[in-house]
Amino acid sequence: MTKDVFFDVVVIGGGHAGCEAAAASARLGVSTALYTHKIETIGEMSCNPAIGGLGKGHLVREIDALDGVMGEVADKSGIQFRLLNRSRGPAVRGPRTQSDRSLYKKYMQRKLLNYCNLSVFSDPVIEFIFYKNVVKGIITQSGKKISCNKLILTTGTFLNGLIHIGENKTPAGRFNEKPTTGLSEQLEKFNFSIGRLKTGTPPRLDRDTINFANLEEQHADVDPYFFSFLTDKITNAQVSCRMTYTNEKVHSIISKNIKLSAIYSGDIKGIGPRYCPSIEDKVIKFSDKKRHQIFLEPEGLNDRTVYPNGISTSLPAEIQAEICNNITGLENVKILRPGYAIEYDYVDPRELFLTLETKKIKNLFLAGQINGTTGYEEAAAQGLIAGINAAQSIKKSEPFILDRSEAYIGVMIDDLVTKGVAEPYRMFTSRAEYRLSLRADNADLRLTQKGIDIGLITDQRLKIYIEKFNSLEKMTKILTNLNISPSKVEKFGVNIAKDGISRNAEQILSQKDVKMSKIREIWPEIPFKSKEIDEQLEIKAHYRGYLNKQKADILAFKKDENLKIPEGVNYDILSGLSNEVKSKFKKIRPKTMGQALRIDGITPAAVYILLSHVKRKSIKNIA
Amino acid sequence: MTIYALSSGAGLSGIAVIRISGSETEKVILTLTKKVLPTPRVATLRKIFSCKSNDLIDEGIIIWFPGPNSYTGEDMAEFHIHGSKAVIQAILDNLSKIENCRLAEAGEFTKTALYNEKINLLKAEGIGDLIASETEIQRKQALKIISGKNSYKFNSWREILLKNLANFEAKIDFPDEDLPIDILKNTKKDIDVVRSEIKKTLNDSKVGERIREGFKIAILGPTNVGKSSLLNYFSNREVAIVSEIAGTTRDVIEVHLNIDGFPVVMFDTAGIRKSEDEIEKKGIKLALKKAQDADLNILVFEPKSVDFSHFFKDLDLKKSIFVVNKSDLDLKKPEELEQYNPISISVKNEINIDQLISQIKKNLKIKFVNIEDTTITRERHRQQLMQCASYLDDFFKKESENDFDKAAEDLRLATRHLGMLVGKVDVEEILGSIFNDFCIGK
């Protein structure tokens, strides 16, 4: 007997995008279901066992600031916390941790299975139900028909996935898991523009067969920096990574067997990422480098598997063994599972609105690797935005869109839907125009209020945030109201221009090498709220000038950026635009001037024509 | 949309050229010639007919430029026709009747070429300058821009900055990678080369801008001394006149002149006197501002002038020529002016004006002593280069690793301003440089 079931939002896929999408939608109070192949693979880290890094760590902090689940789970499962670029300035610090793969899954599953408004099912989806170009529901393998208002598809590399190990090709999503095929065919009928990408992984090694004796050790930070604004301590033991290097012998083995690699034999058509090249690519393209570093990353506290980061490969298994056995420390290593390259389909993200809803099928949202991105964090951030917007739309509320001046999430989604992707898209801090403003440390101050405004933030975080915000306001006020003259402050060892003009405490704090401890030495009456608050005050002072300038830039940016382009612009009648530009505008249908400006291949001059058209039109309407 | 316009000048001429650009060009040729397309890029004699009937309009040369190998990058055609008002009008009328065709706006062909990346921003500016050139020296300068000499210079600086910026960005985004060390120290040498070249370029006495816009002369002085008459005198001498733009503002009138092949703009300004009237005070302020911006001031007085020295403090007397007008009145020159060696003239009787002109020429020659090595031709260029140089100065103040992020920001902003100068701003270029130069991939 089958019975029709209904959910407001259905999420397909239990990866990082799916988890965050389901949780966000549920947090906004609409009934949500998550469908996946297997409960046990929810929150699986299919590639390297780490969360965060530059840009990526920023994304996790932003997800957390919007009360997402990734930050908290990453903190609970972290086994080697490191704050990257610790000494290079606060804006470019990126939190990162090695994760215990099984703990990560465990905590993620525990979290989602107990999430309010969320039901989780292990039942593969085999068919979509459409009515014309509107998605209405799904049919599962067990024969259930589920109706829904919104559907979020987060199927990662599972669309027509193809694994390459040497000449062997196996259709698959992740290793030993079936790819999703029928759904692709159904989507194809809507003429989505589909591209093909590839990514790769290294072989997995048996820890007990590695000789660690002479390998450099990379320790965890003594003073760990967390992903979640809610975390105040960690409980897991912290471990080290080890480092080893390839050598000329290894390089010659690779060169000799290059024809056997799937990447070089011509078997792989997909485009791989430049920042994560296979060891084959590294050896061929940078032949002058005598060695390449390899990080030996433990996959868990109670897991023998080691992930040798730096040697992703699609050479045949026996060559992989030969390579490993010629690397210091890996002479007798046992390969648990060979490395492979995987090719998969992605939907050109220019098919999406900024809400991540598709332009061609109403109520269908896409998030994660299916949109041509790579990385857990990028996937999760999209899941969050798709989940929020699906729920917002059901509640008939305004779309939730972050722009480039507000968040890395905004930078990423704007890049995706306006420029599309040429390689798997990864977040870098270089992509952010306002890098000094978009920091990991202030993600909550940038975003949590926006979450509160739409009812996305749960009580615990709300309380913590409000408290922090108020303390910070109070302290800033105190600092700006305390003044001191140059001659007096000199007695405390702080040198400023002796112009007789007194400075306030905030200005003193912006002097080189002055910290809050020095400020309290001068003004012992200043209260101490928390280390975090002091740090915020110090960072704000560190970037004084830069942040003011950036603020002015952002205001100017927002003025043009947010100028809305009416939906029904007839691009064909716009004079002075080339056909190429017109077809790009018609395809993407930018919503704002800012978005129009960032379309790949669109010049500022073309946008200027559009701008004058839009302005002229609005004047006409008034008249 | 396909655009068309008369590309040759207005007025009677032997031959006139109408240009057409856009996807409908082929249809336009077929409709008006009622024959097959001519061989691409070969001048072909054709009869030109009315589009809806077989009435002959004219006979002329048609050249067919299929895109993208055309000026605009789109399909284009040129109709070389007889240059009479009636012929031109008849053909333009017929073009307007063809679907999706419309008259081009000013500069639209070049704009289209810019969008289609047939030319870059600087070259487009150069073409604009060439079309507007009035003197030999302006023509030469415009051609130099079109040849890409300055754009090559700007781009090469930008490439150096980009390459060095990539070092910073790589280090920031890939802290665990095996990358070059001591970046803050090691990039300074490269950057310093760019910085000092930019500063050298900026220190050019604005010769390029003066060639483009004209050498600026402000006529200044008390009321009723004959400033306007002097300007009228210059603008009425036919040899000197190129064009006249009157009443650009309420209080300043300018005239474009060609003196010895050098472009000159002469301004007349409001008379200066002590005044309580708000509007008049504004006019005087404007006059003094014009004098400051000008390359040369002609300070005009008359023998009866009183109370004029109070505004000397607001003027750069070193770039001023003193003139006492109304010498025909046969009065004594004011003694206070003797120290400035004033030239006595009479505009009314055209006495001694040659001496004034030779003084002006002397100043022109000093200004345009070095006209070969100009790089900056517009205020826009100067602004961007100044911003760039100022961020590079900030960059040089960063010494410690703690300032790594700020140093990167300085370099980013400096690079961005050079990018705005040449019309390129794209993060993909930085990423491209990172991945080409360094082996990244943990």
Short mmCIF file of N, CA and C in Angstrom, two decimals, chain A residues 137-227:
data_model
loop_
_atom_site.label_atom_id
_atom_site.label_comp_id
_atom_site.label_asym_id
_atom_site.label_seq_id
_atom_site.Cartn_x
_atom_site.Cartn_y
_atom_site.Cartn_z
N GLY A 137 7.20 16.88 -6.88
CA GLY A 137 7.50 15.84 -5.91
C GLY A 137 8.47 14.82 -6.46
N ILE A 138 8.57 13.68 -5.74
CA ILE A 138 9.53 12.64 -6.14
C ILE A 138 8.91 11.26 -5.94
N ILE A 139 9.49 10.28 -6.63
CA ILE A 139 9.12 8.89 -6.39
C ILE A 139 10.39 8.17 -5.95
N THR A 140 10.29 7.37 -4.91
CA THR A 140 11.49 6.71 -4.38
C THR A 140 11.52 5.25 -4.82
N GLN A 141 12.67 4.65 -4.57
CA GLN A 141 12.89 3.26 -4.97
C GLN A 141 11.86 2.33 -4.32
N SER A 142 11.47 2.63 -3.10
CA SER A 142 10.52 1.76 -2.41
C SER A 142 9.09 2.00 -2.89
N GLY A 143 8.93 2.87 -3.89
CA GLY A 143 7.62 3.07 -4.49
C GLY A 143 6.81 4.18 -3.85
N LYS A 144 7.41 4.93 -2.94
CA LYS A 144 6.65 6.01 -2.31
C LYS A 144 6.60 7.24 -3.21
N LYS A 145 5.47 7.89 -3.14
CA LYS A 145 5.32 9.14 -3.88
C LYS A 145 5.28 10.27 -2.86
N ILE A 146 6.22 11.21 -2.98
CA ILE A 146 6.28 12.29 -2.00
C ILE A 146 6.04 13.62 -2.71
N SER A 147 5.05 14.37 -2.26
CA SER A 147 4.80 15.68 -2.84
C SER A 147 5.54 16.74 -2.03
N CYS A 148 5.91 17.81 -2.72
CA CYS A 148 6.59 18.88 -1.99
C CYS A 148 6.39 20.20 -2.71
N ASN A 149 6.63 21.30 -1.99
CA ASN A 149 6.57 22.63 -2.60
C ASN A 149 7.89 23.00 -3.25
N LYS A 150 8.97 22.60 -2.59
CA LYS A 150 10.31 22.94 -3.09
C LYS A 150 11.18 21.69 -3.03
N LEU A 151 12.03 21.56 -4.02
CA LEU A 151 12.94 20.41 -4.06
C LEU A 151 14.37 20.92 -4.20
N ILE A 152 15.24 20.46 -3.31
CA ILE A 152 16.65 20.87 -3.38
C ILE A 152 17.49 19.65 -3.76
N LEU A 153 18.17 19.77 -4.87
CA LEU A 153 18.96 18.65 -5.38
C LEU A 153 20.43 18.89 -5.04
N THR A 154 21.01 17.96 -4.27
CA THR A 154 22.41 18.12 -3.87
C THR A 154 23.14 16.81 -4.09
N THR A 155 23.19 16.38 -5.34
CA THR A 155 23.68 15.03 -5.60
C THR A 155 25.16 14.96 -5.93
N GLY A 156 25.92 16.04 -5.70
CA GLY A 156 27.38 15.98 -5.81
C GLY A 156 27.89 15.46 -7.13
N THR A 157 28.83 14.50 -7.05
CA THR A 157 29.43 13.94 -8.27
C THR A 157 28.64 12.75 -8.78
N PHE A 158 27.46 12.56 -8.19
CA PHE A 158 26.74 11.34 -8.53
C PHE A 158 26.09 11.36 -9.91
N LEU A 159 26.02 12.56 -10.53
CA LEU A 159 25.41 12.63 -11.85
C LEU A 159 26.39 12.10 -12.89
N ASN A 160 26.07 10.93 -13.45
CA ASN A 160 26.90 10.30 -14.48
C ASN A 160 28.38 10.22 -14.07
N GLY A 161 28.60 9.90 -12.80
CA GLY A 161 29.97 9.77 -12.32
C GLY A 161 30.69 8.61 -12.99
N LEU A 162 31.99 8.83 -13.27
CA LEU A 162 32.79 7.78 -13.90
C LEU A 162 34.17 7.80 -13.25
N ILE A 163 34.54 6.66 -12.63
CA ILE A 163 35.81 6.59 -11.93
C ILE A 163 36.88 5.99 -12.84
N HIS A 164 38.06 6.63 -12.85
CA HIS A 164 39.18 6.12 -13.65
C HIS A 164 40.32 5.69 -12.74
N ILE A 165 40.76 4.45 -12.87
CA ILE A 165 42.03 4.03 -12.27
C ILE A 165 42.82 3.41 -13.41
N GLY A 166 43.86 4.11 -13.86
CA GLY A 166 44.55 3.65 -15.06
C GLY A 166 43.56 3.54 -16.20
N GLU A 167 43.49 2.37 -16.84
CA GLU A 167 42.56 2.21 -17.96
C GLU A 167 41.19 1.74 -17.50
N ASN A 168 41.06 1.37 -16.22
CA ASN A 168 39.78 0.88 -15.73
C ASN A 168 38.80 2.01 -15.48
N LYS A 169 37.60 1.82 -15.98
CA LYS A 169 36.56 2.83 -15.77
C LYS A 169 35.36 2.18 -15.11
N THR A 170 34.87 2.75 -14.03
CA THR A 170 33.70 2.23 -13.34
C THR A 170 32.71 3.36 -13.11
N PRO A 171 31.47 3.20 -13.54
CA PRO A 171 30.49 4.23 -13.20
C PRO A 171 30.26 4.24 -11.69
N ALA A 172 30.35 5.37 -11.07
CA ALA A 172 30.19 5.45 -9.62
C ALA A 172 30.11 6.89 -9.17
N GLY A 173 29.56 7.10 -7.99
CA GLY A 173 29.53 8.43 -7.40
C GLY A 173 30.76 8.57 -6.54
N ARG A 174 30.72 8.00 -5.35
CA ARG A 174 31.94 7.85 -4.57
C ARG A 174 32.41 6.43 -4.76
N PHE A 175 33.57 6.13 -4.23
CA PHE A 175 34.11 4.80 -4.35
C PHE A 175 33.09 3.79 -3.80
N ASN A 176 32.81 2.76 -4.59
CA ASN A 176 31.88 1.72 -4.18
C ASN A 176 30.44 2.19 -3.93
N GLU A 177 30.06 3.32 -4.50
CA GLU A 177 28.67 3.73 -4.38
C GLU A 177 28.11 4.01 -5.76
N LYS A 178 26.85 3.69 -5.91
CA LYS A 178 26.24 3.79 -7.24
C LYS A 178 25.99 5.25 -7.64
N PRO A 179 26.21 5.60 -8.91
CA PRO A 179 25.87 6.95 -9.34
C PRO A 179 24.36 7.08 -9.59
N THR A 180 23.90 8.30 -9.59
CA THR A 180 22.50 8.58 -9.87
C THR A 180 22.37 8.79 -11.37
N THR A 181 21.65 7.95 -12.06
CA THR A 181 21.59 8.11 -13.51
C THR A 181 20.24 8.53 -14.04
N GLY A 182 19.16 7.91 -13.59
CA GLY A 182 17.83 8.20 -14.14
C GLY A 182 17.44 9.67 -14.00
N LEU A 183 17.84 10.26 -12.88
CA LEU A 183 17.46 11.65 -12.63
C LEU A 183 18.08 12.59 -13.66
N SER A 184 19.34 12.30 -14.00
CA SER A 184 20.02 13.09 -15.04
C SER A 184 19.22 13.14 -16.32
N GLU A 185 18.75 11.96 -16.72
CA GLU A 185 18.04 11.91 -17.99
C GLU A 185 16.77 12.74 -17.95
N GLN A 186 16.11 12.68 -16.79
CA GLN A 186 14.90 13.50 -16.66
C GLN A 186 15.21 15.00 -16.76
N LEU A 187 16.34 15.38 -16.15
CA LEU A 187 16.72 16.80 -16.19
C LEU A 187 17.14 17.23 -17.59
N GLU A 188 17.76 16.28 -18.30
CA GLU A 188 18.24 16.59 -19.65
C GLU A 188 17.13 17.13 -20.54
N LYS A 189 15.91 16.62 -20.30
CA LYS A 189 14.80 17.04 -21.15
C LYS A 189 14.51 18.53 -21.04
N PHE A 190 14.97 19.15 -19.95
CA PHE A 190 14.74 20.59 -19.79
C PHE A 190 15.85 21.42 -20.41
N ASN A 191 16.76 20.72 -21.11
CA ASN A 191 17.85 21.41 -21.82
C ASN A 191 18.73 22.27 -20.93
N PHE A 192 19.03 21.76 -19.75
CA PHE A 192 20.02 22.46 -18.94
C PHE A 192 21.36 22.38 -19.64
N SER A 193 22.14 23.42 -19.53
CA SER A 193 23.47 23.34 -20.08
C SER A 193 24.33 22.55 -19.09
N ILE A 194 24.86 21.43 -19.55
CA ILE A 194 25.60 20.50 -18.69
C ILE A 194 27.07 20.49 -19.11
N GLY A 195 27.97 20.52 -18.16
CA GLY A 195 29.39 20.43 -18.47
C GLY A 195 29.99 19.23 -17.74
N ARG A 196 31.27 18.97 -18.02
CA ARG A 196 31.90 17.83 -17.38
C ARG A 196 33.19 18.27 -16.69
N LEU A 197 33.34 17.85 -15.46
CA LEU A 197 34.54 18.19 -14.69
C LEU A 197 35.18 16.92 -14.18
N LYS A 198 36.41 17.06 -13.69
CA LYS A 198 37.04 15.90 -13.05
C LYS A 198 37.71 16.33 -11.76
N THR A 199 37.88 15.38 -10.90
CA THR A 199 38.67 15.64 -9.72
C THR A 199 39.37 14.33 -9.38
N GLY A 200 40.31 14.37 -8.46
CA GLY A 200 41.04 13.14 -8.19
C GLY A 200 41.33 12.97 -6.72
N THR A 201 41.71 11.78 -6.33
CA THR A 201 42.13 11.55 -4.96
C THR A 201 43.41 10.72 -4.99
N PRO A 202 44.17 10.79 -3.92
CA PRO A 202 45.38 9.97 -3.83
C PRO A 202 45.04 8.57 -3.32
N PRO A 203 46.00 7.65 -3.37
CA PRO A 203 45.75 6.35 -2.75
C PRO A 203 45.63 6.53 -1.24
N ARG A 204 44.92 5.63 -0.56
CA ARG A 204 44.84 5.69 0.90
C ARG A 204 45.84 4.67 1.45
N LEU A 205 46.56 5.07 2.50
CA LEU A 205 47.66 4.26 2.99
C LEU A 205 47.36 3.69 4.38
N ASP A 206 48.02 2.58 4.69
CA ASP A 206 47.87 1.95 6.00
C ASP A 206 48.91 2.54 6.95
N ARG A 207 48.42 3.23 7.98
CA ARG A 207 49.29 3.91 8.92
C ARG A 207 50.35 3.00 9.52
N ASP A 208 49.94 1.77 9.81
CA ASP A 208 50.84 0.86 10.51
C ASP A 208 52.01 0.40 9.65
N THR A 209 51.96 0.69 8.35
CA THR A 209 53.07 0.27 7.48
C THR A 209 53.93 1.46 7.06
N ILE A 210 53.70 2.63 7.68
CA ILE A 210 54.51 3.81 7.37
C ILE A 210 55.60 3.96 8.44
N ASN A 211 56.80 4.30 7.98
CA ASN A 211 57.89 4.55 8.91
C ASN A 211 57.98 6.06 9.18
N PHE A 212 57.42 6.51 10.30
CA PHE A 212 57.32 7.93 10.59
C PHE A 212 58.62 8.51 11.16
N ALA A 213 59.58 7.60 11.46
CA ALA A 213 60.74 8.00 12.26
C ALA A 213 61.42 9.28 11.79
N ASN A 214 61.69 9.39 10.46
CA ASN A 214 62.48 10.53 10.01
C ASN A 214 61.67 11.63 9.33
N LEU A 215 60.36 11.59 9.55
CA LEU A 215 59.53 12.56 8.83
C LEU A 215 59.25 13.80 9.68
N GLU A 216 59.30 14.96 9.01
CA GLU A 216 58.97 16.23 9.68
C GLU A 216 57.58 16.13 10.29
N GLU A 217 57.40 16.78 11.44
CA GLU A 217 56.11 16.72 12.10
C GLU A 217 55.44 18.10 12.07
N GLN A 218 54.16 18.09 11.79
CA GLN A 218 53.42 19.36 11.82
C GLN A 218 52.40 19.25 12.95
N HIS A 219 52.61 20.04 14.01
CA HIS A 219 51.79 19.93 15.20
C HIS A 219 50.49 20.70 15.07
N ALA A 220 49.55 20.32 15.91
CA ALA A 220 48.34 21.13 16.06
C ALA A 220 48.70 22.40 16.83
N ASP A 221 47.86 23.45 16.70
CA ASP A 221 48.08 24.66 17.48
C ASP A 221 47.86 24.37 18.96
N VAL A 222 48.66 25.01 19.80
CA VAL A 222 48.48 24.87 21.24
C VAL A 222 47.17 25.57 21.67
N ASP A 223 46.90 26.65 20.95
CA ASP A 223 45.76 27.50 21.29
C ASP A 223 44.75 27.40 20.14
N PRO A 224 43.89 26.39 20.13
CA PRO A 224 43.08 26.13 18.93
C PRO A 224 42.05 27.23 18.65
N TYR A 225 41.84 27.49 17.37
CA TYR A 225 40.85 28.47 16.92
C TYR A 225 39.68 27.68 16.37
N PHE A 226 38.49 27.91 16.90
CA PHE A 226 37.35 27.05 16.54
C PHE A 226 36.58 27.59 15.34
N PHE A 227 35.76 26.71 14.76
CA PHE A 227 34.90 27.12 13.65
C PHE A 227 33.62 27.76 14.15
#
